[in-house]
Coordinates of C-alpha atoms and ligand atoms in Angstrom, one line a residue:
M798 CA 52.8 72.5 97.2
I799 CA 54.3 71.7 100.9
D800 CA 51.5 72.2 103.7
T801 CA 54.3 71.8 107.3
S802 CA 51.4 70.2 108.4
L803 CA 51.8 67.4 106.2
R804 CA 54.5 64.9 108.3
I805 CA 56.7 62.8 106.8
I806 CA 58.6 59.8 107.5
K807 CA 61.1 58.4 105.7
N808 CA 61.5 54.3 105.2
E809 CA 64.8 53.9 105.2
N810 CA 64.1 49.4 105.0
S811 CA 63.0 50.5 100.9
K812 CA 61.8 47.2 99.8
L813 CA 61.8 48.3 95.2
H814 CA 65.2 45.8 95.5
T815 CA 62.6 42.6 95.7
V816 CA 59.9 42.9 93.0
D817 CA 59.8 42.0 89.7
F818 CA 58.9 45.0 87.6
S819 CA 58.2 42.6 84.8
N820 CA 55.6 40.7 86.6
I821 CA 53.4 42.5 89.0
P822 CA 50.6 41.0 90.0
F823 CA 47.7 43.2 90.6
G824 CA 47.2 44.7 94.1
R825 CA 49.5 42.7 96.2
V826 CA 53.0 44.5 96.4
F827 CA 52.6 47.5 98.1
S828 CA 55.2 50.4 98.0
D829 CA 57.2 51.8 101.0
H830 CA 55.0 54.4 102.2
M831 CA 51.6 55.3 102.8
F832 CA 49.6 58.1 103.9
V833 CA 47.4 58.8 107.3
A834 CA 45.2 60.8 108.6
D835 CA 42.5 60.5 111.7
Y836 CA 39.4 62.6 111.9
E837 CA 38.2 63.3 115.8
N838 CA 36.4 65.9 117.6
G839 CA 35.2 67.2 114.3
E840 CA 38.7 67.7 112.7
W841 CA 41.1 65.9 110.6
K842 CA 44.8 65.9 112.3
N843 CA 48.0 64.0 112.4
A844 CA 48.2 64.0 108.9
S845 CA 51.2 61.8 107.7
I846 CA 53.3 60.0 105.8
V847 CA 54.5 57.0 106.9
P848 CA 56.5 53.8 105.9
F849 CA 54.0 51.3 104.5
E850 CA 53.2 49.2 107.7
N851 CA 50.0 48.0 109.6
F852 CA 48.1 49.1 112.0
S853 CA 46.3 47.7 115.2
I854 CA 42.5 47.9 115.1
H855 CA 39.8 47.4 117.9
P856 CA 38.0 44.1 117.0
A857 CA 34.6 46.2 117.5
N858 CA 35.8 48.7 114.7
I859 CA 32.4 50.1 113.5
A860 CA 33.5 49.6 110.0
W861 CA 33.6 46.2 110.1
H862 CA 30.0 46.0 111.1
Y863 CA 28.1 48.2 109.4
G864 CA 30.2 49.1 106.5
Q865 CA 31.6 52.9 106.4
A866 CA 34.2 52.2 104.4
I867 CA 34.3 54.1 101.1
F868 CA 37.6 54.2 99.0
E869 CA 39.6 55.4 95.1
G870 CA 41.1 54.2 92.8
M871 CA 43.6 56.4 91.0
K872 CA 47.0 56.4 89.1
A873 CA 50.5 58.0 89.0
T874 CA 52.4 57.0 85.8
K875 CA 55.9 58.5 84.0
S876 CA 56.3 60.3 81.9
I877 CA 58.4 60.0 78.7
N878 CA 61.5 62.4 80.7
G879 CA 60.6 60.1 83.5
E880 CA 58.7 62.4 85.6
P881 CA 56.1 61.1 88.0
M882 CA 52.7 62.4 87.1
L883 CA 48.8 62.1 88.5
F884 CA 45.6 61.7 86.0
R885 CA 43.1 63.9 86.9
P886 CA 43.8 63.9 90.9
E887 CA 41.9 66.3 91.7
R888 CA 38.5 64.2 90.2
H889 CA 39.0 62.1 92.6
A890 CA 39.3 64.5 95.9
V891 CA 35.8 65.6 94.7
R892 CA 34.2 62.1 93.9
I893 CA 35.5 59.9 97.1
N894 CA 33.7 63.2 98.8
K895 CA 30.6 62.0 96.9
S896 CA 30.7 58.6 98.4
A897 CA 31.6 60.3 102.0
E898 CA 28.2 62.5 101.9
R899 CA 26.1 59.2 100.9
L900 CA 27.8 57.1 103.3
C901 CA 27.2 59.7 106.8
M902 CA 31.5 60.1 106.4
P903 CA 33.1 63.5 106.9
A904 CA 34.1 65.6 104.5
F905 CA 37.8 64.6 103.8
P906 CA 40.0 68.5 102.4
N907 CA 40.4 68.3 98.8
D908 CA 43.9 70.4 99.5
L909 CA 44.7 67.9 101.9
F910 CA 43.7 65.3 99.2
M911 CA 45.8 66.5 96.7
Q912 CA 48.5 67.1 98.7
A913 CA 49.2 63.9 100.1
V914 CA 48.8 62.0 96.6
Y915 CA 51.6 64.5 95.4
E916 CA 53.5 64.1 98.2
L917 CA 53.4 60.4 97.6
V918 CA 53.8 59.7 94.7
K919 CA 56.7 61.7 95.1
I920 CA 58.3 59.7 98.1
D921 CA 57.7 56.3 96.8
Q922 CA 58.8 57.5 92.4
D923 CA 60.6 54.7 91.9
W924 CA 57.6 52.2 92.4
I925 CA 56.0 53.7 89.0
P926 CA 56.1 51.2 86.4
K927 CA 58.0 52.6 83.2
E928 CA 56.0 50.4 80.6
E929 CA 53.2 52.1 79.2
G930 CA 50.0 50.7 80.1
S931 CA 51.7 50.1 83.8
A932 CA 50.9 52.1 86.6
L933 CA 51.5 52.7 90.3
Y934 CA 47.6 52.2 91.4
L935 CA 47.2 55.0 94.7
R936 CA 43.9 53.4 96.6
P937 CA 42.8 56.1 98.7
Y938 CA 40.3 55.2 101.1
M939 CA 38.2 55.8 104.6
I940 CA 36.8 53.5 107.1
A941 CA 35.1 54.3 110.9
M942 CA 37.1 53.8 113.7
D943 CA 35.0 54.0 116.6
E944 CA 34.9 51.0 119.1
F945 CA 31.5 50.8 119.3
I946 CA 28.6 48.0 117.7
G947 CA 25.4 50.2 118.2
V948 CA 24.5 51.0 114.7
Q949 CA 24.5 55.0 114.0
V950 CA 27.4 57.3 112.5
A951 CA 30.8 56.8 113.5
Q952 CA 32.3 59.5 114.8
K953 CA 36.2 58.7 114.5
Y954 CA 37.8 58.3 111.0
R955 CA 41.1 57.2 109.3
F956 CA 42.3 58.3 105.9
V957 CA 44.9 55.9 104.0
I958 CA 46.4 55.9 101.0
F959 CA 48.8 53.1 99.6
C960 CA 50.8 52.7 96.4
C961 CA 50.7 49.5 94.2
P962 CA 52.9 49.3 91.2
V963 CA 50.3 47.5 88.8
G964 CA 50.7 46.1 85.3
P965 CA 47.2 46.1 82.6
Y966 CA 44.2 45.0 85.0
Y967 CA 42.8 42.0 82.3
S968 CA 45.2 41.3 79.8
N969 CA 42.5 39.2 77.6
A970 CA 39.4 40.3 76.0
V971 CA 36.4 39.7 78.8
K972 CA 33.5 37.3 79.0
L973 CA 30.2 39.0 80.5
K974 CA 27.1 37.8 81.8
A975 CA 23.8 39.4 81.7
D976 CA 22.1 38.9 85.0
P977 CA 18.2 38.6 84.9
F978 CA 18.4 38.2 89.0
Y979 CA 21.3 39.8 91.1
I980 CA 21.1 43.6 90.7
R981 CA 24.0 45.5 91.9
A982 CA 22.3 49.0 92.6
A983 CA 18.8 50.2 93.0
M984 CA 17.5 53.5 92.7
G985 CA 17.7 55.7 95.8
G986 CA 20.9 52.9 96.8
T987 CA 24.6 53.5 97.4
G988 CA 25.6 52.3 93.4
E989 CA 26.7 55.7 92.5
A990 CA 29.0 55.7 95.7
K991 CA 32.0 53.7 95.9
A992 CA 31.6 52.1 98.8
A993 CA 33.2 49.0 100.0
G994 CA 29.3 47.3 100.6
N995 CA 28.6 48.0 96.9
Y996 CA 31.8 45.3 95.8
A997 CA 30.7 42.4 98.6
G998 CA 27.4 42.3 97.7
S999 CA 28.7 42.1 93.9
L1000 CA 30.8 38.8 95.2
Y1001 CA 28.5 35.5 95.1
P1002 CA 26.6 36.7 91.8
A1003 CA 30.0 37.1 89.8
K1004 CA 31.1 33.7 91.5
I1005 CA 27.8 32.2 90.1
A1006 CA 29.3 34.2 86.8
R1007 CA 32.7 32.3 87.1
D1008 CA 31.5 29.0 87.9
E1009 CA 29.9 29.0 84.2
G1010 CA 33.0 30.3 82.7
Y1011 CA 32.6 34.4 82.9
D1012 CA 35.1 36.7 84.1
Q1013 CA 32.3 39.1 85.1
I1014 CA 28.6 40.4 85.5
M1015 CA 26.8 43.1 83.2
W1016 CA 25.0 44.4 85.5
L1017 CA 20.7 45.0 84.2
D1018 CA 18.7 47.4 86.6
A1019 CA 17.1 46.3 89.8
K1020 CA 13.4 47.2 88.9
E1021 CA 12.7 45.8 85.3
H1022 CA 16.0 44.1 85.0
K1023 CA 16.6 44.9 81.2
Y1024 CA 18.7 48.5 81.3
I1025 CA 22.7 47.7 81.3
Q1026 CA 23.8 49.2 83.8
E1027 CA 27.9 48.6 84.3
V1028 CA 29.6 46.1 84.5
G1029 CA 31.9 44.3 87.0
T1030 CA 34.1 47.2 88.1
M1031 CA 33.8 49.5 85.1
N1032 CA 31.2 51.7 83.1
I1033 CA 30.7 50.0 79.6
F1034 CA 30.6 51.3 76.1
F1035 CA 29.0 49.7 72.8
V1036 CA 29.6 50.6 69.2
I1037 CA 26.5 49.2 67.3
N1038 CA 27.2 50.6 63.8
D1039 CA 29.1 53.6 63.9
T1040 CA 27.7 55.3 67.2
V1041 CA 29.3 54.9 70.4
I1042 CA 26.4 54.4 72.7
T1043 CA 27.0 54.7 77.3
P1044 CA 24.2 54.5 80.1
P1045 CA 23.4 57.7 81.7
I1046 CA 25.0 58.3 84.8
S1047 CA 21.1 58.5 86.6
G1048 CA 21.6 57.3 90.5
T1049 CA 23.1 53.8 90.1
I1050 CA 25.9 53.5 88.8
L1051 CA 29.2 54.7 89.7
E1052 CA 30.3 58.6 87.8
G1053 CA 33.1 56.9 86.3
I1054 CA 36.8 59.2 85.2
T1055 CA 37.8 56.7 82.7
R1056 CA 34.2 56.9 81.5
D1057 CA 34.2 61.0 81.3
S1058 CA 38.0 60.9 80.1
V1059 CA 36.6 58.9 76.9
L1060 CA 33.4 60.8 76.6
T1061 CA 35.7 63.8 76.0
I1062 CA 37.8 62.3 73.8
L1063 CA 36.2 60.6 71.3
K1064 CA 33.4 63.8 71.2
D1065 CA 36.6 65.7 70.3
N1066 CA 37.4 63.3 68.0
G1067 CA 33.7 63.6 65.7
Y1068 CA 32.6 60.3 67.1
K1069 CA 29.1 59.8 67.4
L1070 CA 28.1 59.4 70.8
D1071 CA 24.9 58.9 72.4
V1072 CA 24.5 58.9 76.2
R1073 CA 21.6 56.6 76.6
E1074 CA 19.2 54.2 78.2
I1075 CA 19.9 50.9 76.5
T1076 CA 18.3 47.4 77.2
I1077 CA 20.0 43.8 76.8
D1078 CA 17.5 42.7 74.5
E1079 CA 19.0 45.3 71.9
V1080 CA 22.3 44.3 72.6
I1081 CA 21.9 40.9 72.0
E1082 CA 19.6 41.8 68.7
A1083 CA 22.2 44.1 67.5
G1084 CA 24.5 40.9 68.3
K1085 CA 22.9 39.0 66.2
N1086 CA 22.0 41.2 62.7
G1087 CA 25.7 42.3 62.9
S1088 CA 25.3 45.9 63.5
L1089 CA 26.8 45.2 67.0
K1090 CA 30.1 46.4 66.2
E1091 CA 32.3 46.7 69.8
V1092 CA 32.2 46.7 73.6
F1093 CA 34.4 47.6 76.0
G1094 CA 34.7 48.2 79.7
T1095 CA 36.0 51.6 81.0
G1096 CA 37.8 51.8 84.3
T1097 CA 40.6 53.2 86.8
A1098 CA 42.3 49.9 86.7
A1099 CA 41.4 48.2 83.6
V1100 CA 41.7 51.3 81.6
I1101 CA 39.7 49.9 78.7
A1102 CA 39.0 46.3 78.4
K1103 CA 37.3 44.9 75.4
V1104 CA 34.7 42.3 75.7
K1105 CA 34.3 39.2 73.3
Q1106 CA 31.1 37.3 74.9
I1107 CA 27.9 38.2 76.3
G1108 CA 25.5 36.0 77.7
Y1109 CA 22.2 36.3 78.3
K1110 CA 19.9 34.0 80.0
G1111 CA 21.4 31.1 78.7
E1112 CA 21.8 32.2 75.1
D1113 CA 25.8 33.7 74.2
I1114 CA 26.9 36.4 71.9
E1115 CA 30.5 36.7 69.9
I1116 CA 32.2 40.2 69.6
D1117 CA 35.0 40.3 67.4
S1118 CA 37.4 41.8 69.9
D1119 CA 40.2 41.3 67.8
N1120 CA 39.1 44.0 65.3
F1121 CA 38.4 46.8 68.1
K1122 CA 39.2 50.7 66.4
V1123 CA 37.1 52.6 68.8
A1124 CA 38.5 50.4 72.5
T1125 CA 41.8 50.2 71.1
F1126 CA 42.5 53.8 69.5
L1127 CA 41.0 54.7 73.5
K1128 CA 43.0 52.4 75.1
D1129 CA 46.5 54.2 73.0
A1130 CA 45.0 57.7 73.3
I1131 CA 44.5 57.3 77.4
N1132 CA 47.8 55.4 77.7
G1133 CA 49.2 57.8 75.3
I1134 CA 48.2 60.8 77.6
R1135 CA 49.4 59.6 80.6
S1136 CA 53.2 58.6 78.9
T1137 CA 53.2 62.2 77.9
R1138 CA 53.4 60.0 74.2
L1139 CA 50.9 62.1 72.8
E1140 CA 49.9 65.5 73.8
D1141 CA 47.4 66.8 76.8
P1142 CA 45.0 69.0 75.3
Y1143 CA 42.7 68.5 77.9
G1144 CA 45.1 69.4 81.0
W1145 CA 44.1 66.2 83.3
T1146 CA 47.8 65.1 84.2
V1147 CA 50.1 66.9 87.1
I1148 CA 53.7 66.8 86.4
V1149 CA 55.2 65.6 90.3
K1150 CA 58.3 67.9 90.8
Ligands
COI864 C1 39.6 50.9 90.0 O1 38.7 50.2 88.2 O2 40.0 51.6 90.1 C2 38.2 50.0 90.4 O3 37.8 50.3 91.3 C3 38.4 48.9 90.4 C4 39.0 48.3 91.5 C5 38.0 47.4 91.8 C6 39.8 47.2 91.2

């Protein structure tokens, strides 16, 4: 896997001893190394793993003005034997390039992506929390680097991957507000890309929802404001009677890798699945008539997040999240595969040697 073009400079001042692994706040603790590569004159160069450090950026950097910025979130865990492993890394390599295409950014070579995450996890393997359900969260991202404030496609880019040891993203079941007004994405927009701007636009409606006592927004479609799309930073699933339902990837929804894993596991375990449009009215009605058995979000950071309440137009429905069977099964299945406690029949895990 080693390619001589990847330079590695070891951090001689590890901060590992300062970390309390029993209490890790999400996204605030950073490992010893990071990967950096620069794009200039039509090619990626200077691919390096270096000590984690600040970098200096010109005040006119174009990414800060017009938002050519995309990212991924992926996880490394440890096997029962203590070997570091990655979960479906090649899917993240592909997805970041889909985002890059939509934002008019250069593709990042898949093999360099794979080599970078592999070597980064290898060098920082002691930063992977051992506890099942915790992980080393890898944050690959790409930003434009031109020192210019005309609105145009940049010529220079930087690709970075850094790592944070993390525990579970949500420790409790969440309360959602189905927003009848604000939207996350419209058809033809950037909703399918993991673009920084999508998250910026979500902050104001999410703040209003939090002020009203909810944790996250359940996003509805931009045209009719009735079809459920996704939730906060996750894809969404409903169990109505004995069928698991999730909206299709239709141009506005992020193509979640955990979503795909969940669909595969459910199908292989004989669950009834329906990937179809679902309206907020149908969910509220199912909540009232008792057929809504479970609601849960899926995402890399959260894995599976149970939902205990949905508010819509001033009305709330409660869901008995203490008794979710499907969500509990899925969380156990994914965390079990990620720790080698369960067999990986899909070849999703890549052991780092
Ligand atoms: C992830 O699940 O990896 C995400 O991208 C969520 C992140 C914004 C915290």
